[in-house]
mmCIF file of C-alpha atoms in Angstrom:
data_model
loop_
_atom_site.group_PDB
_atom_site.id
_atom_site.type_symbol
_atom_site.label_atom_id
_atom_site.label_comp_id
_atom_site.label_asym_id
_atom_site.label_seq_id
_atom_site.Cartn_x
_atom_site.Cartn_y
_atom_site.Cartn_z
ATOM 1 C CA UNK H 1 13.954 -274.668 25.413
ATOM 2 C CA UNK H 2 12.933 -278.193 23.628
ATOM 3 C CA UNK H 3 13.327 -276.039 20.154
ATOM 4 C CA UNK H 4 16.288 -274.090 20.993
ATOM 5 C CA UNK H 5 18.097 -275.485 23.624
ATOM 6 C CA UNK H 6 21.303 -273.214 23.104
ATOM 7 C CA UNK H 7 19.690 -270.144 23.199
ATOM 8 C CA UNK H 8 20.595 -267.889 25.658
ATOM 9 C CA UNK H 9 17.478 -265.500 25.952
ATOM 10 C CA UNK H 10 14.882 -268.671 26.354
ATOM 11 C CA UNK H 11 17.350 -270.080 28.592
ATOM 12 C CA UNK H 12 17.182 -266.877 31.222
ATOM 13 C CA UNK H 13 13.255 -266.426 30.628
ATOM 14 C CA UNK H 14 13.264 -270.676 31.771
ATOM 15 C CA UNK H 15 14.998 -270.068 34.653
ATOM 16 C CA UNK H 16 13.009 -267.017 35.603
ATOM 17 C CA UNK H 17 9.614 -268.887 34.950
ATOM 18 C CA UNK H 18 11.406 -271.907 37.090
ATOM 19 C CA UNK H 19 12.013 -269.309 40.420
ATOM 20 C CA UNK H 20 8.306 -268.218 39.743
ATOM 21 C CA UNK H 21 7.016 -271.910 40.001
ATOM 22 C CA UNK H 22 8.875 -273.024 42.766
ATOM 23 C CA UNK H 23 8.054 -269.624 45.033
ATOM 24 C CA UNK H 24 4.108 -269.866 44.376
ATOM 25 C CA UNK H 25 4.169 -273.820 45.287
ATOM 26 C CA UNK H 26 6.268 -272.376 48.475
ATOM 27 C CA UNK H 27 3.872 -269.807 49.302
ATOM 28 C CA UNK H 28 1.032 -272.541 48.605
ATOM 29 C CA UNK H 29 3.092 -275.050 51.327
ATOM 30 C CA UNK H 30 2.667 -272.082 54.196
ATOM 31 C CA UNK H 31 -0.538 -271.899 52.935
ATOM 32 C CA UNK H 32 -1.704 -275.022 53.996
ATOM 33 C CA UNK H 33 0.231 -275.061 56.728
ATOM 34 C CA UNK H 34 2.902 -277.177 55.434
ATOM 35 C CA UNK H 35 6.087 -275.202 56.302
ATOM 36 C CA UNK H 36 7.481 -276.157 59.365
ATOM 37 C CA UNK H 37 7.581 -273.819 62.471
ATOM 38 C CA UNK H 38 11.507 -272.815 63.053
ATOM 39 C CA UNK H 39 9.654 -273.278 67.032
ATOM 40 C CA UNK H 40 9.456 -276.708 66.540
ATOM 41 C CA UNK H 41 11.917 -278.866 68.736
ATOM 42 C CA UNK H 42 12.743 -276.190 70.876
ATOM 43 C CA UNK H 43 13.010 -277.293 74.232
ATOM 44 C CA UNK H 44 13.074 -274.012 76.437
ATOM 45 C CA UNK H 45 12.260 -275.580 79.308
ATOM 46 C CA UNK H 46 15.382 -277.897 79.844
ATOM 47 C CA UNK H 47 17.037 -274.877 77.876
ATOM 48 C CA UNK H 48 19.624 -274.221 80.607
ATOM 49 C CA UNK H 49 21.240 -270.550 81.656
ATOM 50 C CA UNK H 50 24.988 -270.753 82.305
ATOM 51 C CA UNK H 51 25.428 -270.227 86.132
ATOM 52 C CA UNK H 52 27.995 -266.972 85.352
ATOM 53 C CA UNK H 53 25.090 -265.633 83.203
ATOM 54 C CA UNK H 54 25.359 -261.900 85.088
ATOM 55 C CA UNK H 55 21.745 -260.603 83.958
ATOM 56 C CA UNK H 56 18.471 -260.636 85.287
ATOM 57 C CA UNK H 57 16.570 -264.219 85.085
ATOM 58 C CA UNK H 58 13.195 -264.406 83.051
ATOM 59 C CA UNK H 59 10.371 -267.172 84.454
ATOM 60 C CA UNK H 60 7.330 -267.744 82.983
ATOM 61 C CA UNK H 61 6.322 -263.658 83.245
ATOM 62 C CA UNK H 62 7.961 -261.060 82.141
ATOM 63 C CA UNK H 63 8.695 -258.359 84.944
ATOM 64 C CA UNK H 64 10.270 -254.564 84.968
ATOM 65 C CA UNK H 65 12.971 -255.726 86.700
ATOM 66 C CA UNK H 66 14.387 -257.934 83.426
ATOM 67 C CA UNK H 67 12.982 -255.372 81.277
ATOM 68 C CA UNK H 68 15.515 -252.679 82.915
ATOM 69 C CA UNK H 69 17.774 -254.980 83.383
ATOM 70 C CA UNK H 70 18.265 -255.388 79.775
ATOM 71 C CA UNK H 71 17.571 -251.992 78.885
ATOM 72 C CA UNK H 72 20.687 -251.317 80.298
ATOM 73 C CA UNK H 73 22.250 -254.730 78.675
ATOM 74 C CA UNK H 74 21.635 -253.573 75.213
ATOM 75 C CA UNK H 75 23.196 -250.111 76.435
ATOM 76 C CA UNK H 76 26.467 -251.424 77.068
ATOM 77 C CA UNK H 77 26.494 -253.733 74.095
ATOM 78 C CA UNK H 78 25.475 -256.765 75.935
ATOM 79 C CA UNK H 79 23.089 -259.296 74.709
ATOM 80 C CA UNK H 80 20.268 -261.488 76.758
ATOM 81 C CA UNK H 81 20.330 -264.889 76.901
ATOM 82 C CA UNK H 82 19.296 -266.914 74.034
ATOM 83 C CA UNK H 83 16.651 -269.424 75.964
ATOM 84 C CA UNK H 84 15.131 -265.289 77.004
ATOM 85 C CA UNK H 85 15.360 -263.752 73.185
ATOM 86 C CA UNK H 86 13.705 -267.424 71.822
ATOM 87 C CA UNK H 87 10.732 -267.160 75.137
ATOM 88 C CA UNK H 88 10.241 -263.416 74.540
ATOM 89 C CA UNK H 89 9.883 -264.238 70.834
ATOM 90 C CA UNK H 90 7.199 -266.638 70.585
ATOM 91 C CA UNK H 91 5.374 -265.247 73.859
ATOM 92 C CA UNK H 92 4.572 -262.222 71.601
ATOM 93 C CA UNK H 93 4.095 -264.361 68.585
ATOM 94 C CA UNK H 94 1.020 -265.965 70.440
ATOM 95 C CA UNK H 95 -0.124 -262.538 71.838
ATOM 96 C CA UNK H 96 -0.317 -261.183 68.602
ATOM 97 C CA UNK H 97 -1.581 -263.847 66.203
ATOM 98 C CA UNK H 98 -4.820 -264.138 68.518
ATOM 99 C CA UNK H 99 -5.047 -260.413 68.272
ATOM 100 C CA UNK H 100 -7.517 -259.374 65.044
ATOM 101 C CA UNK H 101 -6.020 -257.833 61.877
ATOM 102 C CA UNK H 102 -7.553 -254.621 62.956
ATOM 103 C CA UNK H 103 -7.312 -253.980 66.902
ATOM 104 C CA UNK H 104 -9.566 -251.701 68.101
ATOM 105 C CA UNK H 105 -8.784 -249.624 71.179
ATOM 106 C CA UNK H 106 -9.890 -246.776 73.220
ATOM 107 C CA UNK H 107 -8.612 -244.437 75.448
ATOM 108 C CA UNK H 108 -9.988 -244.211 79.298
ATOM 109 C CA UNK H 109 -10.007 -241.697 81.637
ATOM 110 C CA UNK H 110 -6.509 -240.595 83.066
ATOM 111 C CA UNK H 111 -4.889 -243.229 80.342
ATOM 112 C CA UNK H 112 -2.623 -242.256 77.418
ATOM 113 C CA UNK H 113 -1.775 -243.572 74.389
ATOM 114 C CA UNK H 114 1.290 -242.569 72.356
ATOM 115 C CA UNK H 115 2.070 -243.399 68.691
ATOM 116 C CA UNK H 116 5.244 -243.891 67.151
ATOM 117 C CA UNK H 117 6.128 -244.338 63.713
ATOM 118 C CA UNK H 118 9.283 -245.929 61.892
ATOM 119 C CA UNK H 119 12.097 -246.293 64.609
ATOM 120 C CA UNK H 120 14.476 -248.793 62.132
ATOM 121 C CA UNK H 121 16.973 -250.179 64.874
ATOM 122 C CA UNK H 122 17.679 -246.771 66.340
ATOM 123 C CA UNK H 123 17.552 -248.644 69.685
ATOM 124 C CA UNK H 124 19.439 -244.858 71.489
ATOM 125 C CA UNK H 125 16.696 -242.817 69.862
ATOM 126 C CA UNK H 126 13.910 -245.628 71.673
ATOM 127 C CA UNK H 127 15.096 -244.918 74.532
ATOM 128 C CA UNK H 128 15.026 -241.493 74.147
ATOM 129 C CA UNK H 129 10.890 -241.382 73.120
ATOM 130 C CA UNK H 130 10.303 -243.561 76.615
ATOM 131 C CA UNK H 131 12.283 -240.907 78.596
ATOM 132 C CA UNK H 132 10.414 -238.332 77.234
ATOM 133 C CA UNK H 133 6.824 -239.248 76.445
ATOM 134 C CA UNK H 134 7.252 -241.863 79.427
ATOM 135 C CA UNK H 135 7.743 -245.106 80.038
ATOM 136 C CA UNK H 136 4.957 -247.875 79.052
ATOM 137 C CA UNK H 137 2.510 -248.137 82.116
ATOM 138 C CA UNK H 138 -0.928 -250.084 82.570
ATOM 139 C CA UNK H 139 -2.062 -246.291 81.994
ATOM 140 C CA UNK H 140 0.422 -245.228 79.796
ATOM 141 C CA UNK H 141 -0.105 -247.287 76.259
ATOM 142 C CA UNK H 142 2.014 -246.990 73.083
ATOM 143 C CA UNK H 143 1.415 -248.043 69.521
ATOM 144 C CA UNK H 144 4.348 -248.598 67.155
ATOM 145 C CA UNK H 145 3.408 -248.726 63.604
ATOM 146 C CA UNK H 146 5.671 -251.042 61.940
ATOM 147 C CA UNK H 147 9.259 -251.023 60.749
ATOM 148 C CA UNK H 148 10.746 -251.520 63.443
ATOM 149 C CA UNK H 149 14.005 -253.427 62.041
ATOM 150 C CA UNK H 150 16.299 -252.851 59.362
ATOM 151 C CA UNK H 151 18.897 -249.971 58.363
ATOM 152 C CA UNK H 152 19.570 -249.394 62.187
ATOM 153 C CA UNK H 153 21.807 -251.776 63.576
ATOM 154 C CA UNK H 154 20.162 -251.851 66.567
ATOM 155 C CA UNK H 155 17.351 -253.721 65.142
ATOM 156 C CA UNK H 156 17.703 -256.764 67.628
ATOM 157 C CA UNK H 157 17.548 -254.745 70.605
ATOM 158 C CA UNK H 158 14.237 -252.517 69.301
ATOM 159 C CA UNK H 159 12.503 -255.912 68.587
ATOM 160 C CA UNK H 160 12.752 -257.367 71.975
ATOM 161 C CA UNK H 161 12.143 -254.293 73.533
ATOM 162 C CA UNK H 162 9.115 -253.635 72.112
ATOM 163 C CA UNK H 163 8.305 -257.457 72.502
ATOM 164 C CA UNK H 164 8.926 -256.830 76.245
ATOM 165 C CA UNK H 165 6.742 -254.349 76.735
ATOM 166 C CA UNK H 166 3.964 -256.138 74.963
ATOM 167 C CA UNK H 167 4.649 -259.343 77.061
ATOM 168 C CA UNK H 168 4.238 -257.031 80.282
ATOM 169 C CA UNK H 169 1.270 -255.077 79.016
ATOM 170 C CA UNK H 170 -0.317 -256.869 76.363
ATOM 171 C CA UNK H 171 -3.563 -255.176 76.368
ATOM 172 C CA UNK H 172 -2.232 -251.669 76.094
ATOM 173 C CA UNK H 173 1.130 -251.948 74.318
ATOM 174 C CA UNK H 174 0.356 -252.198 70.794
ATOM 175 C CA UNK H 175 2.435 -253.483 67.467
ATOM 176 C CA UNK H 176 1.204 -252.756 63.934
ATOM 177 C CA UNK H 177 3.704 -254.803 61.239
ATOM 178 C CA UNK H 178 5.207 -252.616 58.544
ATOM 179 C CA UNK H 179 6.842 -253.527 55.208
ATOM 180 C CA UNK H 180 9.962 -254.008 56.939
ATOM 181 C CA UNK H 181 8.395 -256.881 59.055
ATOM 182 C CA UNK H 182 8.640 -258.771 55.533
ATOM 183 C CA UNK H 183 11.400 -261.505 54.354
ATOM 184 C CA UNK H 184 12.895 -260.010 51.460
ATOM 185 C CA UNK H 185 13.614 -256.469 53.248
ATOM 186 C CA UNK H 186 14.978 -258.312 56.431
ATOM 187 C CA UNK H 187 17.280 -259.756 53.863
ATOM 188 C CA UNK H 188 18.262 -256.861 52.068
ATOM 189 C CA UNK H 189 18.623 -254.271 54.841
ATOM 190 C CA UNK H 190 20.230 -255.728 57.367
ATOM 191 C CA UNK H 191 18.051 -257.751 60.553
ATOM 192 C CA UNK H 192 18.448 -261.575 58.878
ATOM 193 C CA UNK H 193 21.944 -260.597 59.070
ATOM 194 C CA UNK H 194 22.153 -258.894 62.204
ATOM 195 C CA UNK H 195 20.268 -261.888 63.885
ATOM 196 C CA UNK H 196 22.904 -264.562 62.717
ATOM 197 C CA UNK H 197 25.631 -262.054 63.894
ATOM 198 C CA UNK H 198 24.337 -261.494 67.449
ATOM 199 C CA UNK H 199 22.465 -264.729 68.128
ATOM 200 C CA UNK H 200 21.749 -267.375 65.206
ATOM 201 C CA UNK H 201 19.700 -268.154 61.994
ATOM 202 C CA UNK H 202 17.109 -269.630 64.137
ATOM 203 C CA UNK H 203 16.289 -266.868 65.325
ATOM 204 C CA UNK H 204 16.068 -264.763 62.497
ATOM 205 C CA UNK H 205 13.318 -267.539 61.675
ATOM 206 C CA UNK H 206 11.229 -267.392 64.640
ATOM 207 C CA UNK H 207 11.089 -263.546 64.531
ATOM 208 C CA UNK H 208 10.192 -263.927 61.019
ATOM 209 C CA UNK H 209 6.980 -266.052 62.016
ATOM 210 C CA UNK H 210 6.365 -263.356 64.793
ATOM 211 C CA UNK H 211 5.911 -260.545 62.214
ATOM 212 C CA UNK H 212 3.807 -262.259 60.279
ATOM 213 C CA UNK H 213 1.590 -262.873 62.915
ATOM 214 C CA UNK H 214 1.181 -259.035 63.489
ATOM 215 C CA UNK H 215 -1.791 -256.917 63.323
ATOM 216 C CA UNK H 216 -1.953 -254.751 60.032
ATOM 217 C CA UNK H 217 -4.013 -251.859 62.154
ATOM 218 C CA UNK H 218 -5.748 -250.477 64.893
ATOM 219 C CA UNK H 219 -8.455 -248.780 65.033
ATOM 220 C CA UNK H 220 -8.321 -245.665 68.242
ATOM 221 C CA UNK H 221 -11.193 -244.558 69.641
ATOM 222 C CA UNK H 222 -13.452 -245.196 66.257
ATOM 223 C CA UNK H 223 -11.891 -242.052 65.420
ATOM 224 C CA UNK H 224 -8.385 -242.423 63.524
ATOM 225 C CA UNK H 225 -6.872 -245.694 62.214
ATOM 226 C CA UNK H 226 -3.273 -246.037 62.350
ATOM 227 C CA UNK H 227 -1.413 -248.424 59.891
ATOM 228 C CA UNK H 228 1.797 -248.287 58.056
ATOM 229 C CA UNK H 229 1.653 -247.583 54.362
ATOM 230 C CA UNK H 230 -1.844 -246.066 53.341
ATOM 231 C CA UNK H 231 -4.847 -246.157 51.261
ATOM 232 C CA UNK H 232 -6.386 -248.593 48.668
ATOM 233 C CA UNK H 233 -6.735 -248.599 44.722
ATOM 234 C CA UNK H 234 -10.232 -249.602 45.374
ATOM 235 C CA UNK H 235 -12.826 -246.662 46.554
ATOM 236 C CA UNK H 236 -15.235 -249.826 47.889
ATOM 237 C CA UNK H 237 -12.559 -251.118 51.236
ATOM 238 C CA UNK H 238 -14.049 -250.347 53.979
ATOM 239 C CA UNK H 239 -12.919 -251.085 58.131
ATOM 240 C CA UNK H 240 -14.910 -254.249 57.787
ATOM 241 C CA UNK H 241 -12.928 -255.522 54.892
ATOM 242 C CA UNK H 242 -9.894 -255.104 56.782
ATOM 243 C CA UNK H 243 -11.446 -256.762 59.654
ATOM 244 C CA UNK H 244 -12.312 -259.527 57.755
ATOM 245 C CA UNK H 245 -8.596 -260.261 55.711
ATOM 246 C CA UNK H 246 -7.184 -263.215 57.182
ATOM 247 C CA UNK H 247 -3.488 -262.247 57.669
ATOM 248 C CA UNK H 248 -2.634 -265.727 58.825
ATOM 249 C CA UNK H 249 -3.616 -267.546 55.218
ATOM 250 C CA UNK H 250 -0.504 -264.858 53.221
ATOM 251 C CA UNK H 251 2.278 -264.571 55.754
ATOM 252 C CA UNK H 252 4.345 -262.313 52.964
ATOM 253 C CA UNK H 253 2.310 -259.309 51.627
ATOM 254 C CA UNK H 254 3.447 -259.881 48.025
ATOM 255 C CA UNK H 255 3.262 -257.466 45.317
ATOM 256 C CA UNK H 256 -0.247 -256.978 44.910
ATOM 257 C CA UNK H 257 -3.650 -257.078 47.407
ATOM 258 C CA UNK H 258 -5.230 -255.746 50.790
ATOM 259 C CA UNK H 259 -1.716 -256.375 53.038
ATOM 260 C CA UNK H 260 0.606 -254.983 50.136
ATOM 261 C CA UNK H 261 -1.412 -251.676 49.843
ATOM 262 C CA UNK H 262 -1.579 -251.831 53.876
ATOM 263 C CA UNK H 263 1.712 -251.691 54.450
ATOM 264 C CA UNK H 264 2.870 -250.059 51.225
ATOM 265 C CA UNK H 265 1.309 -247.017 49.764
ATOM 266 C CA UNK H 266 2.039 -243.225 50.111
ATOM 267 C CA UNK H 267 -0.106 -239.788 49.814
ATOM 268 C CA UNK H 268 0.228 -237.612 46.815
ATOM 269 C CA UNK H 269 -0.575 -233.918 46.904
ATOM 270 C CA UNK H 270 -2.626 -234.322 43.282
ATOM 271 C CA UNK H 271 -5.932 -235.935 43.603
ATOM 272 C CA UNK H 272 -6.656 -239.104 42.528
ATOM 273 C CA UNK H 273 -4.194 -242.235 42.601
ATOM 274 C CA UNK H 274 -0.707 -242.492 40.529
ATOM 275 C CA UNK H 275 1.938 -244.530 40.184
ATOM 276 C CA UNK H 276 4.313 -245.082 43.123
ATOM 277 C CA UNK H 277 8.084 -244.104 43.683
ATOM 278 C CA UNK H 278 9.270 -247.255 45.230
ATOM 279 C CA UNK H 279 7.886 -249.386 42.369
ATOM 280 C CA UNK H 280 5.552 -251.538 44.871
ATOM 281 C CA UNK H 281 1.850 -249.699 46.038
ATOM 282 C CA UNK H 282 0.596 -246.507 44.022
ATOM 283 C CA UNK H 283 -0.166 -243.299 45.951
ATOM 284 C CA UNK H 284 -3.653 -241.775 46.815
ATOM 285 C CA UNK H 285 -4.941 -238.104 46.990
ATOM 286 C CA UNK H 286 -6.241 -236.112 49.014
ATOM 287 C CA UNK H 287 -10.291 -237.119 47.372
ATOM 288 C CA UNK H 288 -9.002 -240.474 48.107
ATOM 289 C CA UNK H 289 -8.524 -239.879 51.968
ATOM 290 C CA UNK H 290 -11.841 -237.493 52.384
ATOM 291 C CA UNK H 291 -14.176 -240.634 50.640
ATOM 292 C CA UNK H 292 -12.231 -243.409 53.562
ATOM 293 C CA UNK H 293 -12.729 -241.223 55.899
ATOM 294 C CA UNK H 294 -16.304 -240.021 55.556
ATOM 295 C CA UNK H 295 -17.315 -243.466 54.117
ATOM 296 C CA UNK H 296 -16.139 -244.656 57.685
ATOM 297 C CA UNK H 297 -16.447 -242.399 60.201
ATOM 298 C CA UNK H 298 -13.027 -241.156 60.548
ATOM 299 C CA UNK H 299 -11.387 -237.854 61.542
ATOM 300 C CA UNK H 300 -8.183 -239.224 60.239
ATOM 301 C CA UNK H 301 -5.819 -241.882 58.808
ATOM 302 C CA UNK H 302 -2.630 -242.439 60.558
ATOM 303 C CA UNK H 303 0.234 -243.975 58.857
ATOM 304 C CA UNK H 304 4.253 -243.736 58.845
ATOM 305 C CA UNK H 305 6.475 -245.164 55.808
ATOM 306 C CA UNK H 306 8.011 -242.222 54.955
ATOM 307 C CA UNK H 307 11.228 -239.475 56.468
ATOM 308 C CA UNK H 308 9.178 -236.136 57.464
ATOM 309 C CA UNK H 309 11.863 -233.617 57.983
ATOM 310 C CA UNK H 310 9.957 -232.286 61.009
ATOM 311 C CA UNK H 311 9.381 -235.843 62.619
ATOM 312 C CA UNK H 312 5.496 -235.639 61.152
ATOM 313 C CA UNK H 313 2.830 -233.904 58.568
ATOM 314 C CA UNK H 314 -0.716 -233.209 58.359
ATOM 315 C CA UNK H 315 -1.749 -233.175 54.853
ATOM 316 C CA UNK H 316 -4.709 -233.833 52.882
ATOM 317 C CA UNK H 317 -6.920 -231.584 54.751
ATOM 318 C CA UNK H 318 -5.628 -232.811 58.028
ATOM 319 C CA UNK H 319 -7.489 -235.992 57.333
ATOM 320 C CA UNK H 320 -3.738 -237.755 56.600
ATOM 321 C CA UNK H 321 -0.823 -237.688 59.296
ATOM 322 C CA UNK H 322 2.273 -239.046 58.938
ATOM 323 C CA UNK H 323 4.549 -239.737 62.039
ATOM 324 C CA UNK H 324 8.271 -241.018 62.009
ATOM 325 C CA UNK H 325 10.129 -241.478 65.068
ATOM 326 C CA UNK H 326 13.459 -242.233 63.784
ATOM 327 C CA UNK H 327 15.305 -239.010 63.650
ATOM 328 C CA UNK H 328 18.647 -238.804 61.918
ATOM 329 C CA UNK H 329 17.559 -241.488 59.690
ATOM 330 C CA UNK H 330 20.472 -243.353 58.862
ATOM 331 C CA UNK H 331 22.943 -240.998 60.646
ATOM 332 C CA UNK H 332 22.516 -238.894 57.166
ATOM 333 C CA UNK H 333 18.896 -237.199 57.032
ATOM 334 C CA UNK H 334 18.986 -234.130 59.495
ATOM 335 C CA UNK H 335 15.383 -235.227 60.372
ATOM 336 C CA UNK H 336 13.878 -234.608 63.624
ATOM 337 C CA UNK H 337 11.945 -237.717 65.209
ATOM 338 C CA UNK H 338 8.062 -237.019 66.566
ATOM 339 C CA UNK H 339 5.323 -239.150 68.218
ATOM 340 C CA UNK H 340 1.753 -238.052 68.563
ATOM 341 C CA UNK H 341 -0.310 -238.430 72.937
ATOM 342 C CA UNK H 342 -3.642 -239.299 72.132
ATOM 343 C CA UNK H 343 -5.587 -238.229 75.507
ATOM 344 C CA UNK H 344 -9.279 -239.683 76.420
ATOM 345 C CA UNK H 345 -10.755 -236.675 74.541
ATOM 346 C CA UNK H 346 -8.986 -237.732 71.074
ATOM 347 C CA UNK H 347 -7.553 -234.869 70.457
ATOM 348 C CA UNK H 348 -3.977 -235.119 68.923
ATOM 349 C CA UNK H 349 -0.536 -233.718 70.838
ATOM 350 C CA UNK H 350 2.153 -233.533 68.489
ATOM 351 C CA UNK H 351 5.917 -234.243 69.810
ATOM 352 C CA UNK H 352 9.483 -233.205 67.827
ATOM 353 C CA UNK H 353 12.449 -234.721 69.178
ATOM 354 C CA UNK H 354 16.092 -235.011 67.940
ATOM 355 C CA UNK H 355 18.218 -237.948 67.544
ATOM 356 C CA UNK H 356 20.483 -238.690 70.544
ATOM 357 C CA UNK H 357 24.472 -240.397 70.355
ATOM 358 C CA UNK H 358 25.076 -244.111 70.020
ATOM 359 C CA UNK H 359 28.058 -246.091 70.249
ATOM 360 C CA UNK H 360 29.868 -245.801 66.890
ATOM 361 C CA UNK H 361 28.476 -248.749 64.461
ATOM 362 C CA UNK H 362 26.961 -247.380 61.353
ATOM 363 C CA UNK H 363 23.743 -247.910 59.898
ATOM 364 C CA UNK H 364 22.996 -250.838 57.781
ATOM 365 C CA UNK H 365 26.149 -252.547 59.429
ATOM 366 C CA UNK H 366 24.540 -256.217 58.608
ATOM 367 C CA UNK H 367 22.842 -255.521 55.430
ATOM 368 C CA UNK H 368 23.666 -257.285 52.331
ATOM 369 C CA UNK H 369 26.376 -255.857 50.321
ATOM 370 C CA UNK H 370 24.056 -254.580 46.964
ATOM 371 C CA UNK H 371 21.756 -252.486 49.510
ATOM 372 C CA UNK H 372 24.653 -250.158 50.634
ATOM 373 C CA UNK H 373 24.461 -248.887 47.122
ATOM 374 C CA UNK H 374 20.529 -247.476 48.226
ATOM 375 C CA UNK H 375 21.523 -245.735 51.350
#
């Protein structure tokens, strides 16, 4: 720029080498723990409830009687309470950040444990997985890997749902994040914007926090790990390297690394590793899955990520499954939804379900104008 300060292709590669700068001495700020929590000066204790507030009041715990209460609140296009979204929010955030990248859980005797994949802010079809599988019990567990926002614009109403549930049974009710617990997609598709419509910017922050405090996997019965994306480029990760990545130090999973591949990649039918479709991740084979899983001690990896037009599939040897519980993605795949019971004998029971009504809003109603052009 000193040598040619008029021209026009140094002056764009400047100001792209300027963004770069100032985002890594960001990212180096949360780092060290420099960023400010969007928490900080909130006061929900003198945070007062109108007295014509007509729902269900929240204490310190949260009961069944506020979670159906707001079930049926979200239903009929009714929100909760700010002080409740803001106490529900960073209740969970603490849950989960003391929780270890990789939970590890078993199923006892009479107890079952059902996993979900992708449900994007389909907050109708949500409802319709608890009314059939059954609702979240001490004895009933679920597991809900990731992506639970965005696209669906009932992505509010999902979150602190889910976040309910987990504040009521946080042992058994179990959140893995997914690439759509991430900045930049909130941005692009839809939940940034959805929280400033239906509550504030604030809030958008502290659920933003609250993701990235989120597991990356858990581990069932020593027998199947569950997280979002996939495999690794690297034959050598094993359970305890994923036990050992501090999530905490990277809140964004970036374009490269352990997290990115977590929550990014996708199987291939050839062997071997290629290139990915979205452009972030690669894909891994069906060699790739048999070497994690014998390396480790699996029967299987479970992961979501992706539409399956039957709700799920068991590829690579049935050593890969892929569940995704958000049927009529978008209100434009004909996709059926699924979830998979896992009983105290580990064995796998396979659901199909199809998408129910909702009130007429379409999908990606808050996203940002260029990522219409994707749907």
């Amino acid at each position: 720029m000193k040598k040619n300060p008029n021209d026009a292709k140094a002056k764009l590669q400047f100001s792209e080498c300027n963004k770069v700068v100032k985002r890594d001495a960001f990212l180096k700020a949360i780092e060290v723990g420099d960023a400010p929590s969007a928490a900080e000066g909130l006061d929900l204790e003198h945070m007062a409830v109108e007295a014509d507030y007509d729902g269900v009041r929240l204490e310190k715990e949260m009961t069944l009687e506020f979670i159906d209460d707001m079930v049926e609140r979200f239903k009929n296009g009714k929100k909760i309470h700010r002080k409740y979204v803001y106490q529900i929010i960073l209740a969970v955030k603490d849950l989960v950040y003391n929780e270890p990248t990789m939970v590890e859980t078993f199923v006892k005797e009479g107890h079952k444990l059902t996993v979900c994949g992708d449900t994007h802010g389909q907050y109708f079809d949500l409802l319709e997985i608890f009314r059939l599988s059954g609702r979240p019990s001490p004895t009933h567990g679920y597991l809900f890997n990731g992506d639970f926002v965005d696209r669906g614009s009932w992505s509010t109403e999902v979150a602190l749902l889910l976040y309910a549930y987990k504040m009521l049974y946080p042992t058994t009710f179990f959140l893995n994040r997914g690439n759509h617990e991430t900045d930049d997609m909130n941005r692009m598709y839809g939940f940034e914007g959805e929280c400033k419509h239906k509550y504030s910017e604030r809030v958008f922050k502290v659920f933003s926090e609250s993701f990235s405090a989120l597991p990356l996997a858990t581990l069932i019965g020593e027998k199947y790990l569950v997280l979002h994306g996939g495999l690794f480029s690297d034959d050598d990760i094993s359970l305890d390297d994923i036990r050992k990545l501090n999530r905490h130090k990277q809140r964004q999973p970036g374009q490269s690394g352990l997290m990115m591949e977590m929550l990014w990649t996708d199987p291939q039918k050839e062997p071997g590793r290629g290139p990915s479709k979205r452009g972030v991740g690669m894909q891994f084979g069906p060699d790739v899955t048999k070497r994690f899983c014998e390396r480790n001690g699996l029967e299987a990896v479970i992961r979501s990520h992706e539409v399956r037009m039957e709700g799920y599939e068991v590829e690579h040897d049935g050593r890969c499954i892929t569940v995704f519980s958000a049927p009529r993605y978008c209100d434009s795949t004909e996709n059926k939804g699924a979830y998979i019971n896992v009983g105290s004998d580990y064995k796998l029971d396979f659901h199909k379900f199809e998408a129910v009504p909702h009130p007429p809003i379409k999908p990606m109603a808050y996203a940002a104008s260029s990522a219409l052009g994707m749907m």
